[in-house]
Amino acid sequence: MLDEIGIAPSILSADLMDLGHEVKTIEGARYIHFDVMDGSFVPQLSYGHPVLKALKKTTDIPVDVHLMIENPDEAIGSYLDAGADMVSFHIEAAKHANRIAGQIHEAGRLAGIAINPGTSVYALDSLLDIVDMVLVMSVNPGFGGQKFIPQTTEKIRAVKRLCEAHGAHPVIEVDGGINRETAGAVAGAGATLLVAGSAVFKASDRRAAMAELVQAAQAGLGKRA
Ligand code: DX5
Ligand code: ZN
């Protein structure tokens, strides 16, 4: 069902020294969101494909890899080999976005295209028919715990309209500053997969935190125009 809301907790906000246990606290998540940062496309370094490979051995929850890296064209193979179930790469970084999406599909995985707050939705135009997901950044990528950029809600609506014009139905994922206050608006605008780092991992009861986000998002769906 297209309107079904899913939560993808970002392990960037988890206790990385205890990742095996941390992922057990998020049973019921649609995806684990795995933020890869290279210290160049974004200022910080996080973790890469060896950690992904280890993570895949500890959980059955599919992993949604978000590549915030300068050269996804070169790196994509390593993340597919490490077992990524879905990979999103940035339109601002890809040299040959169409080719990368093709490689992801050849490996039998799902392809997402990520777009920064400062990039026009029209940059997605020639990719909407081939990707499985559009990842709309609602903060400037690089850090967890940032404040949601309010203009994102309108941007999600614009992505949705563009998809409709193409007759394409990629999942719309939103990433950054998602919490009980912001989930309703983004779901109402058309996002169905909500990344949440601090809103899930800073809570003592992670499953309750995820349920609250779904509830807030569903309340926003009711308000969809
Ligand atoms: C930011 C990352 C996000 C981040 C979200 O660059 O892509 O996935 O972990 O964290 P919160 O939900 O705390 O904004
Ligand atoms: Zn992310």
Coordinates of C-alpha atoms and ligand atoms in Angstrom, one line a residue:
M1 CA 0.0 0.0 0.0
L2 CA 1.6 3.3 -1.2
D3 CA 0.3 5.3 1.8
E4 CA 1.7 2.9 4.4
I5 CA 4.2 4.8 6.6
G6 CA 7.5 3.1 7.5
I7 CA 10.2 4.2 9.8
A8 CA 13.9 3.9 9.1
P9 CA 15.9 4.5 12.3
S10 CA 19.3 6.0 11.5
I11 CA 22.0 4.2 13.5
L12 CA 24.2 7.3 13.4
S13 CA 22.5 8.2 16.6
A14 CA 22.8 4.7 18.1
D15 CA 25.5 3.5 20.5
L16 CA 28.0 2.3 17.9
M17 CA 30.0 0.3 20.3
D18 CA 26.9 -1.8 21.0
L19 CA 25.4 -1.9 17.5
G20 CA 24.3 -5.6 17.7
H21 CA 22.2 -4.8 20.7
E22 CA 21.0 -1.5 19.4
V23 CA 19.4 -3.0 16.3
K24 CA 17.5 -5.5 18.4
T25 CA 15.7 -2.5 20.0
I26 CA 14.2 -1.4 16.7
E27 CA 12.3 -4.6 15.7
G28 CA 9.5 -3.5 13.4
A29 CA 11.4 -0.8 11.6
R30 CA 10.9 -1.0 7.9
Y31 CA 14.6 -0.3 7.3
I32 CA 17.8 0.4 9.2
H33 CA 19.1 3.7 7.8
F34 CA 22.9 3.4 7.3
D35 CA 24.6 6.8 6.9
V36 CA 27.9 6.7 5.1
M37 CA 30.0 9.9 5.4
D38 CA 33.4 10.4 3.8
G39 CA 34.7 13.6 5.4
S40 CA 34.6 15.3 2.0
F41 CA 31.1 15.4 0.5
V42 CA 30.1 16.1 4.1
P43 CA 32.4 17.2 6.9
Q44 CA 32.4 14.1 9.1
L45 CA 33.4 10.5 8.7
S46 CA 31.1 7.8 9.9
Y47 CA 31.5 4.1 8.8
G48 CA 31.6 2.2 5.6
H49 CA 31.1 -1.2 3.9
P50 CA 33.0 -3.4 6.5
V51 CA 30.6 -2.2 9.2
L52 CA 27.6 -2.8 6.8
K53 CA 28.8 -6.3 6.2
A54 CA 29.0 -7.0 10.0
L55 CA 25.6 -5.4 10.6
K56 CA 24.0 -7.6 7.9
K57 CA 25.1 -10.6 9.9
T58 CA 23.3 -9.5 13.0
T59 CA 19.8 -8.5 11.7
D60 CA 17.0 -9.4 9.3
I61 CA 15.8 -5.8 9.0
P62 CA 16.7 -4.6 5.5
V63 CA 19.4 -1.9 5.3
D64 CA 18.9 1.3 3.5
V65 CA 22.3 2.7 2.8
H66 CA 22.6 6.5 2.4
L67 CA 25.9 7.4 0.6
M68 CA 27.0 10.9 1.5
I69 CA 30.2 10.5 -0.4
E70 CA 32.1 12.2 -3.1
N71 CA 32.4 9.3 -5.5
P72 CA 29.5 6.9 -5.5
D73 CA 30.4 5.8 -9.0
E74 CA 33.5 4.1 -7.6
A75 CA 32.2 3.0 -4.3
I76 CA 28.9 1.5 -5.2
G77 CA 30.2 -2.1 -5.9
S78 CA 31.6 -2.4 -2.3
Y79 CA 28.2 -1.5 -0.8
L80 CA 26.4 -4.0 -3.0
D81 CA 28.9 -6.7 -2.1
A82 CA 28.5 -5.9 1.6
G83 CA 24.8 -6.6 1.3
A84 CA 23.0 -3.3 1.0
D85 CA 19.3 -3.9 0.3
M86 CA 18.7 -0.4 -0.9
V87 CA 21.3 2.3 -1.8
S88 CA 20.7 6.0 -2.2
F89 CA 23.4 8.1 -3.7
H90 CA 23.4 11.9 -4.1
I91 CA 22.5 13.5 -7.4
E92 CA 25.1 16.2 -6.4
A93 CA 27.9 13.7 -6.3
A94 CA 27.1 11.1 -9.0
K95 CA 29.0 11.4 -12.3
H96 CA 26.7 8.9 -14.0
A97 CA 23.6 8.6 -12.0
N98 CA 21.8 6.5 -14.6
R99 CA 24.7 4.0 -14.6
I100 CA 24.8 3.7 -10.9
A101 CA 21.1 3.0 -10.7
G102 CA 21.6 0.3 -13.4
Q103 CA 24.3 -1.3 -11.4
I104 CA 22.2 -1.4 -8.2
H105 CA 19.3 -3.0 -10.2
E106 CA 21.7 -5.5 -11.8
A107 CA 22.6 -6.7 -8.3
G108 CA 18.8 -7.1 -7.6
R109 CA 18.7 -4.2 -5.0
L110 CA 16.7 -1.0 -4.8
A111 CA 18.1 2.3 -6.0
G112 CA 17.4 5.6 -4.4
I113 CA 18.4 9.1 -5.5
A114 CA 19.1 11.6 -2.7
I115 CA 18.7 15.4 -3.1
N116 CA 20.1 18.1 -0.9
P117 CA 18.0 21.1 0.4
G118 CA 19.8 23.4 -2.0
T119 CA 19.2 21.3 -5.1
S120 CA 16.1 21.8 -7.4
V121 CA 13.6 19.0 -7.7
Y122 CA 14.0 19.3 -11.5
A123 CA 17.4 17.8 -11.2
L124 CA 15.5 14.5 -10.7
D125 CA 13.5 14.7 -13.9
S126 CA 15.4 12.2 -16.0
L127 CA 15.8 9.7 -13.1
L128 CA 12.2 9.4 -11.7
D129 CA 11.3 6.6 -14.1
I130 CA 14.2 4.4 -13.1
V131 CA 14.7 4.8 -9.3
D132 CA 12.7 3.0 -6.6
M133 CA 13.0 5.9 -4.2
V134 CA 13.7 9.6 -3.9
L135 CA 15.4 10.6 -0.6
V136 CA 14.6 14.3 0.1
M137 CA 17.0 15.7 2.6
S138 CA 15.3 17.9 5.2
V139 CA 18.6 19.1 6.7
N140 CA 21.9 19.8 5.1
P141 CA 23.5 16.3 5.3
G142 CA 26.4 15.6 7.6
F143 CA 25.1 15.5 11.2
G144 CA 22.3 13.9 13.2
G145 CA 20.2 16.0 15.5
Q146 CA 19.7 19.0 13.2
K147 CA 16.6 21.1 12.9
F148 CA 14.1 20.3 10.2
I149 CA 14.1 22.8 7.3
P150 CA 10.4 23.8 7.0
Q151 CA 10.6 24.4 3.2
T152 CA 11.1 20.6 2.8
T153 CA 7.3 20.0 3.1
E154 CA 6.7 22.0 -0.1
K155 CA 9.6 20.3 -1.8
I156 CA 8.1 16.9 -1.1
R157 CA 4.9 18.1 -2.7
A158 CA 6.8 19.2 -5.7
V159 CA 8.6 15.8 -6.0
K160 CA 5.2 14.1 -5.7
R161 CA 3.8 16.3 -8.5
L162 CA 6.8 15.6 -10.7
C163 CA 6.4 11.9 -10.1
E164 CA 2.8 12.0 -11.0
A165 CA 3.6 13.9 -14.2
H166 CA 5.9 11.1 -15.1
G167 CA 3.5 8.4 -14.1
A168 CA 6.3 7.2 -11.8
H169 CA 5.8 5.9 -8.2
P170 CA 9.1 5.9 -6.4
V171 CA 8.8 5.8 -2.6
I172 CA 9.5 9.3 -1.1
E173 CA 11.9 9.1 1.9
V174 CA 12.6 12.1 4.1
D175 CA 15.7 12.5 6.2
G176 CA 16.7 14.9 8.9
G177 CA 14.9 16.5 11.9
I178 CA 12.0 14.1 11.8
N179 CA 10.2 13.8 15.1
R180 CA 6.6 13.9 16.4
E181 CA 6.2 17.5 15.5
T182 CA 7.5 17.2 11.9
A183 CA 6.3 13.7 10.9
G184 CA 2.7 14.7 10.2
A185 CA 3.6 17.5 7.7
V186 CA 6.0 15.4 5.6
A187 CA 3.6 12.4 5.5
G188 CA 0.8 14.8 4.5
A189 CA 3.0 16.0 1.7
G190 CA 3.7 12.5 0.3
A191 CA 6.7 11.0 2.2
T192 CA 6.0 7.4 3.3
L193 CA 9.5 6.4 4.5
L194 CA 10.7 8.5 7.5
V195 CA 14.3 8.4 8.6
A196 CA 14.7 9.2 12.3
G197 CA 18.0 9.2 14.2
S198 CA 17.7 11.1 17.4
A199 CA 13.9 10.8 17.7
V200 CA 14.3 7.0 18.0
F201 CA 17.8 6.3 19.5
K202 CA 17.6 9.1 22.1
A203 CA 14.4 7.6 23.4
S204 CA 14.5 5.0 26.1
D205 CA 11.8 2.9 24.5
R206 CA 12.7 2.8 20.8
R207 CA 9.7 0.8 19.7
A208 CA 7.3 3.2 21.5
A209 CA 9.2 6.1 19.8
M210 CA 8.7 4.5 16.4
A211 CA 5.0 3.9 17.1
E212 CA 4.6 7.5 18.0
L213 CA 6.2 8.6 14.8
V214 CA 3.9 6.4 12.8
Q215 CA 0.9 7.8 14.6
A216 CA 2.0 11.4 14.1
A217 CA 2.6 10.6 10.4
Q218 CA -0.8 9.0 10.0
A219 CA -2.5 11.9 11.6
G220 CA -0.8 14.1 8.9
L221 CA -2.0 11.7 6.2
G222 CA -5.5 12.5 7.2
K223 CA -4.8 16.1 6.5
R224 CA -3.5 15.4 2.9
A225 CA -5.2 17.8 0.5
Ligands
DX5_1 C1 22.1 13.4 8.2 C2 21.9 12.0 8.0 C3 20.6 11.5 8.8 C4 20.7 11.7 10.3 C5 19.3 11.9 10.8 O1 23.1 13.8 7.4 O2 21.7 11.7 6.7 O3 20.2 10.3 8.4 O4 21.2 10.5 10.9 O5 19.4 12.3 12.1 P1 18.2 13.0 12.9 O6 16.9 12.2 12.7 O7 18.6 13.1 14.3 O8 18.0 14.4 12.2
ZN2 ZN 20.7 9.7 6.1

